[in-house]
Each structure stands twice: as structure tokens, then as C-alpha cells.
Tab-separated table of C-alpha atoms in Angstrom:
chain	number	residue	atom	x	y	z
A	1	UNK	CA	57.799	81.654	135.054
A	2	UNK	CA	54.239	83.223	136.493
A	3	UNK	CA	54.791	85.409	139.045
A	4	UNK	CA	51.610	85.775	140.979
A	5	UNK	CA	51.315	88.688	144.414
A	6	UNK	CA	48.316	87.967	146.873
A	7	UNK	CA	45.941	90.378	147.792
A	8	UNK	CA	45.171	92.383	144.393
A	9	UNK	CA	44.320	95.343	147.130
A	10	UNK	CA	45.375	95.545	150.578
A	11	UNK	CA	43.691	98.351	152.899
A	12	UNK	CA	45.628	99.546	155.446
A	13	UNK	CA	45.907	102.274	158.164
A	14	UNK	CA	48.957	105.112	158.183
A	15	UNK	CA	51.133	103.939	160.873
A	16	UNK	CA	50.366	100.022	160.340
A	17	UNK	CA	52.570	97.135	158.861
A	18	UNK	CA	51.607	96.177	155.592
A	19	UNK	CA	52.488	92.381	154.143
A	20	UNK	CA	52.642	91.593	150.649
A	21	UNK	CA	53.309	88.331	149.165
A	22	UNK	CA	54.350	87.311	145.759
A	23	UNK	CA	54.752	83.644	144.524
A	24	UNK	CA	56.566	82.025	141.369
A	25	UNK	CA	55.372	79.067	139.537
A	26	UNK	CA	58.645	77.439	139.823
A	27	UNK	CA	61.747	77.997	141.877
A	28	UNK	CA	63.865	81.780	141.116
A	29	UNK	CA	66.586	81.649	143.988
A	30	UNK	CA	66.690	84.893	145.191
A	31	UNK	CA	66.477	86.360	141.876
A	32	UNK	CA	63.252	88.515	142.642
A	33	UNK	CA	62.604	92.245	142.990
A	34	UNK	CA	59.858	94.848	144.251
A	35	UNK	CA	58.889	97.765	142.408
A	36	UNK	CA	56.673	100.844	143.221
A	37	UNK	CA	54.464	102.497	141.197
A	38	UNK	CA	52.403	105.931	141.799
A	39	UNK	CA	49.781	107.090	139.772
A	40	UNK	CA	51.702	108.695	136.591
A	41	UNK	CA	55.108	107.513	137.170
A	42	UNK	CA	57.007	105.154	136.336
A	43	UNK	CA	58.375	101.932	138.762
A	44	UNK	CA	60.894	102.570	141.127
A	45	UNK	CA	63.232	99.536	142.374
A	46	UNK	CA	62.585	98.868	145.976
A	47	UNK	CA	64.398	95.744	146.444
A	48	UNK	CA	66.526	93.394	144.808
A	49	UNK	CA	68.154	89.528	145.474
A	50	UNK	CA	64.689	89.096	147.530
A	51	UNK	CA	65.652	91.153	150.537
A	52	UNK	CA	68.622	94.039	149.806
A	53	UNK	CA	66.994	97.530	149.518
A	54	UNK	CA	68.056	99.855	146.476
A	55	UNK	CA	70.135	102.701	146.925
A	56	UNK	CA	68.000	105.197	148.940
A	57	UNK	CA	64.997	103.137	149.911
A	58	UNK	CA	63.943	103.385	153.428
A	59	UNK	CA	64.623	100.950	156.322
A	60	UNK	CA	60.836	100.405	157.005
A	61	UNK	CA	60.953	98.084	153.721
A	62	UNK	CA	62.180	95.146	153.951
A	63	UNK	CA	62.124	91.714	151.773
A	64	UNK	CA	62.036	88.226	152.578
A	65	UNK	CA	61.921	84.697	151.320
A	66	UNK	CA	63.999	82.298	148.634
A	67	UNK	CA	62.886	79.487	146.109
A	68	UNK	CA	59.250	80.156	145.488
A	69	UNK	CA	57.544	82.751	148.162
A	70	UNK	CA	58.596	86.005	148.952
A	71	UNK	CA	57.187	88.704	151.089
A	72	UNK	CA	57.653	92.626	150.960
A	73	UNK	CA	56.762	94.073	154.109
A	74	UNK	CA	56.393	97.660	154.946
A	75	UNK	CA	57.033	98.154	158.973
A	76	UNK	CA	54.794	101.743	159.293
A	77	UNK	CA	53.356	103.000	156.120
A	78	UNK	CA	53.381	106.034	155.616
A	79	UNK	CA	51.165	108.600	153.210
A	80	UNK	CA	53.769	108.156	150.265
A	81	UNK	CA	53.762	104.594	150.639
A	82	UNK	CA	50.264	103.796	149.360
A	83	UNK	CA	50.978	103.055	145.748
A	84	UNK	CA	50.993	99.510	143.866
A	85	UNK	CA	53.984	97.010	144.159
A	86	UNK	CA	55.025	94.569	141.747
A	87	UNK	CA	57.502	91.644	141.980
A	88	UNK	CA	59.575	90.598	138.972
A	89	UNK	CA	61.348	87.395	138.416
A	90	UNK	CA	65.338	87.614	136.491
A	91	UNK	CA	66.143	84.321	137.605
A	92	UNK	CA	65.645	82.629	134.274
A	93	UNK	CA	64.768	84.769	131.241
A	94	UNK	CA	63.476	85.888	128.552
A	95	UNK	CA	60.922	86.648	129.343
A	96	UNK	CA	61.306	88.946	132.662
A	97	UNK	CA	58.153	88.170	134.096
A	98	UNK	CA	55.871	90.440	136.717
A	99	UNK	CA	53.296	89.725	139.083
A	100	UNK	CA	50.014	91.639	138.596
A	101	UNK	CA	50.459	94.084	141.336
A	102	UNK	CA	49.213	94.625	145.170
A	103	UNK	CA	47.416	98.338	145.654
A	104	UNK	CA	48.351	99.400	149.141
A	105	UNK	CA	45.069	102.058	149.814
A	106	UNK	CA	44.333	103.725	152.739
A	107	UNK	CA	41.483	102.267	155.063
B	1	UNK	CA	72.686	111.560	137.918
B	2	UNK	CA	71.040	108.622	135.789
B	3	UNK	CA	68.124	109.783	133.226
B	4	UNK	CA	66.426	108.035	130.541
B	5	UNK	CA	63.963	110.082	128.577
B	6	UNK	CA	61.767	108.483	126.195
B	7	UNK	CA	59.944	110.246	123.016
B	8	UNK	CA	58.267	109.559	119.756
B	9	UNK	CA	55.227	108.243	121.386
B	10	UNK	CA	51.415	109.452	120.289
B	11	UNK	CA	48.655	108.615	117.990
B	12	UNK	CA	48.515	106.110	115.468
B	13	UNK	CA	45.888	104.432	113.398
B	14	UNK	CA	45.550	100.501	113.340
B	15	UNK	CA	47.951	98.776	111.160
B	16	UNK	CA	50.728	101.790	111.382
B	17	UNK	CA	54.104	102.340	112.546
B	18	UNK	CA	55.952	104.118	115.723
B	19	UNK	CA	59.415	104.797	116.274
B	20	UNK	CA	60.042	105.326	119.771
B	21	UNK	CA	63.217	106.832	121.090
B	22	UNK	CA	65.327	106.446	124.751
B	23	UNK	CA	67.976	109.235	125.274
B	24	UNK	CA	70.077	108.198	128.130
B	25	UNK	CA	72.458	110.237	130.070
B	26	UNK	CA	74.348	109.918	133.482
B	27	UNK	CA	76.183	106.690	133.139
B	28	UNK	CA	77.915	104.435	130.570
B	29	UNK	CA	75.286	103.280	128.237
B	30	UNK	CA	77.493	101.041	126.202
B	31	UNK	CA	77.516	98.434	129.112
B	32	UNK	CA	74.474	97.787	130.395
B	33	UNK	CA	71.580	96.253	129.264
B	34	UNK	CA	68.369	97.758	127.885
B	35	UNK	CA	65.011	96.612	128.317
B	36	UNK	CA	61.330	97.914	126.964
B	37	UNK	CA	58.584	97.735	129.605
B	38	UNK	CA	54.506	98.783	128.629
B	39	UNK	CA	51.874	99.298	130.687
B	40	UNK	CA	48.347	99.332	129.195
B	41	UNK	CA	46.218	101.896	130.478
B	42	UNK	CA	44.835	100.204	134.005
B	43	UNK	CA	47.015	97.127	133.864
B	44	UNK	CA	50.199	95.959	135.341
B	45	UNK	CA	54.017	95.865	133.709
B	46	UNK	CA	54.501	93.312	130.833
B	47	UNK	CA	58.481	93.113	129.495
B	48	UNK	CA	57.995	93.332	125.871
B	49	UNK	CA	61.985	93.431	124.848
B	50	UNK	CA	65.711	93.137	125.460
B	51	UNK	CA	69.175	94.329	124.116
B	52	UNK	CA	72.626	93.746	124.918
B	53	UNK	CA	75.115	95.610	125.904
B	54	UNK	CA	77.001	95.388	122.303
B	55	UNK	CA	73.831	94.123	120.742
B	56	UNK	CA	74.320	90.948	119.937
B	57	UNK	CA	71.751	89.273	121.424
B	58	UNK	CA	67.522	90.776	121.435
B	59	UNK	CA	64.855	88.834	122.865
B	60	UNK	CA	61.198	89.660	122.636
B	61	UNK	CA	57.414	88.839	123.948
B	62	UNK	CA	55.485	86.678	122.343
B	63	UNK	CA	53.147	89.280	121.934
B	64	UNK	CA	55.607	91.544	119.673
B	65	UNK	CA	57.972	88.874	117.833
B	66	UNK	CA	57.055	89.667	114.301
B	67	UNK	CA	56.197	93.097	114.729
B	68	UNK	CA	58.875	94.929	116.636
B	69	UNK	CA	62.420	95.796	116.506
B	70	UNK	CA	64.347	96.976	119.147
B	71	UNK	CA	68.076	98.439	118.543
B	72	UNK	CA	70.707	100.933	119.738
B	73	UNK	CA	73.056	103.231	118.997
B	74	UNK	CA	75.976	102.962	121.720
B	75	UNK	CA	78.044	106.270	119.812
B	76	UNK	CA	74.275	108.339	120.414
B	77	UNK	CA	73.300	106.642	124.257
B	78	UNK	CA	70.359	105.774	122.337
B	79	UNK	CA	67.911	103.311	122.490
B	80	UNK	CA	65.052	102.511	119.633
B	81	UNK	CA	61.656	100.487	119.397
B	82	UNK	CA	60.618	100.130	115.554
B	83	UNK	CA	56.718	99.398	116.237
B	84	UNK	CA	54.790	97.714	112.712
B	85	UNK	CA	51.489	96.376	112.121
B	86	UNK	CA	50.192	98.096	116.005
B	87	UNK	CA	46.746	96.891	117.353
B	88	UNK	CA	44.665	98.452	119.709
B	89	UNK	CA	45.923	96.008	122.259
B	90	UNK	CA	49.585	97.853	122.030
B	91	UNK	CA	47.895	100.947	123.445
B	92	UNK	CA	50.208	101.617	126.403
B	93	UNK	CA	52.649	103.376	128.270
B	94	UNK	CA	56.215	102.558	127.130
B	95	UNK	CA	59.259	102.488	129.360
B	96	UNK	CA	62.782	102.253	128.825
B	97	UNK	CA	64.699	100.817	131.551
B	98	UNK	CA	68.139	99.367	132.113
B	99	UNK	CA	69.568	96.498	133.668
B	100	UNK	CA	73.339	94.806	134.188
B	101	UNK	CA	73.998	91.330	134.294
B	102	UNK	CA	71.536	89.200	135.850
B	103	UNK	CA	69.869	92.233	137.851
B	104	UNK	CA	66.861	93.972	138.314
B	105	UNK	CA	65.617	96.884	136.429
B	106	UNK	CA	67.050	100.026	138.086
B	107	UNK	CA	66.443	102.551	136.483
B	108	UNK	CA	63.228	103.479	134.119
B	109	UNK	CA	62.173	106.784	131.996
B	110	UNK	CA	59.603	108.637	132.668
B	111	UNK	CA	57.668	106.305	129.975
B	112	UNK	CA	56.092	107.405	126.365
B	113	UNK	CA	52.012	107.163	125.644
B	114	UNK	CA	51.302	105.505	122.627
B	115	UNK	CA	47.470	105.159	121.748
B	116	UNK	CA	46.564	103.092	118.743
B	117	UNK	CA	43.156	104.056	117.298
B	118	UNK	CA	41.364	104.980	114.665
């Protein structure tokens, strides 16, 4: 399954919303996640089943969608929110397949 | 708290071998899942292999069939990656990470650097 996340970069302002979208080549359920990455560190699970957040992970993210589009949407970024997100397919597997990741940057 | 720590990573010349290590601590390794993750320098997350919980079952990449070999010790809460015949194109950052059944990857290490160069 190709998982593939629209824009590559996304400029935004601190204090806006921020949509990103991922899309699979074939239908996954709800089976997809959101990760975030900083510079030097490793992912960190945002979301899982499409739309529940992980343990910890504030209310201004939020998940959406089913079958083959999904969005991630951060409400208000903040500073510590401008990082790169991938989605990941474990719907059917191996492999566990990623998209090629949205930058959030500042504007 | 949940920690996987990954070592054994650094310099190797084309055509050599890397053992890379995943210590985990904080939870019951024996049942979950255990994945390997790499990131080449610049480039997004490719899944390069898979465990079991009792390893029975290991899946890899197309990219690393052949040339990798992942395995664990349950009795250590220890994970491996036996890496042959390395390329420049396996220059990357390695991560351990874990999953349970039919879930997401929760929880990652820190992530190893190996380069491959001559």
C-alpha cells in the first residue's frame, strides 16, 4: 500500500490551523497513524485508528477520515508544533508503509 | 516508564557487517512486537523489519531480504539487527520501535547512526 501526504511543506503562522492530508493507494479502514518528527529525534505517535490521540498528545490535534483519505489537523500551532508528520498504514502488512512526510515551517 | 535504547551503530566500509542492539526496559518485552525503522540522512521513515512476540514469524523489506537478520532475546529484553553485505544506500538512522497486535508504533529509541563508507 503507498501512502502518499499532500503538501511536502506547508507554511504556516503561530496561532493558525494547519491541515494535512495523507492518502492510501487502496482502502486501510481506519488502520492509519500520525507521527512527529523534530530535527534529531526520533517519531513520536500522535494518533492512532485515524482519529484517537496517544496518551498525552494535546487536544489541538485531531484526526479524521476512513477508507482512503485522512486528514491531521492542528487547531492553533504552536512553536513546538512545527516539525514533519508522517502517516503510516498497519491495515495490511508487511510491509508497514509511510507517507513521505509534510514539514509544518513557520511563515 | 517505557525506554528503548539502541547501540552498536557507526562506521563501516562497503561490503561489511553491523550488529545493532535494542535494550528495552519499562514494560513486558516478551509480548509485544518489535519492529526496525531507518531513516536516511534527509529522507523520510522506511520499515525495514519485523519480529514476533515469541519469534516465530520475521518479515522484511525488499530492500534487506538477503542481507539482514533480525532476532531477539526475550530472557535479555533484547532486540538484534545482523546487517551483511551494507551499501552506501543503508547509510541511516536506525530505530527500534514496538508495536502490539495490529497497532501503531508507540514507542521508538532514540535511533542508532550507521554510515557505510569507505
Amino acid at each position: 500500500i503507498v501512502m502518499t501526504q499532500s503538501p511536502a511543506t506547508l507554511s504556516v503562522s503561530p496561532g493558525e490551523r494547519a491541515t494535512l492530508s495523507c492518502r492510501a493507494s487502496q482502502s486501510i479502514s481506519s488502520n492509519l497513524a500520525w507521527y512527529q518528527q523534530k530535527p534529531g529525534q526520533a517519531p513520536r505517535l500522535l494518533i492512532y485508528s485515524a482519529s484517537t490521540r496517544a496518551t498525552g498528545i494535546p487536544a489541538r490535534f485531531s484526526g479524521s477520515g476512513s477508507g482512503t483519505e485522512f486528514t491531521l489537523t492542528i487547531s492553533s500551532l504552536q512553536s513546538e508544533d512545527f516539525a514533519v508528520y508522517y502517516c503510516q498504514q498497519y491495515h495490511n502488512w508487511p510491509p508497514w508503509t509511510f507517507g513521505q512526510g509534510t514539514k509544518v515551517e513557520i511563515k | 516508564e517505557v525506554q528503548l535504547v539502541e547501540s552498536g551503530g557507526g562506521l563501516v566500509q562497503p561490503g561489511g557487517s553491523l550488529r545493532l542492539s535494542c535494550a528495552a526496559s519499562g514494560f513486558t518485552f516478551s509480548s509485544y512486537r518489535m519492529h526496525w525503522v531507518r531513516q536516511a540522512p534527509g529522507k523520510g521513515l522506511e520499515w525495514i523489519s519485523y519480529i514476533s512476540s515469541s519469534s516465530n514469524d520475521r518479515y522484511y523489506a525488499d530492500s534487506v531480504r538477503g542481507r539482514f537478520t533480525i532476532s531477539r532475546d526475550n530472557a535479555k529484553d533484547s532486540l538484534f539487527l545482523q546487517m551483511n553485505s551494507l551499501s552506501d544506500e543503508d547509510t541511516a538512522v536506525y530505530y527500534c520501535a514496538r508495536s502490539a497486535t495490529n497497532t501503531p508504533f508507540d514507542y521508538w529509541g532514540h535511533g542508532a547512526l550507521v554510515t557505510v563508507s569507505s
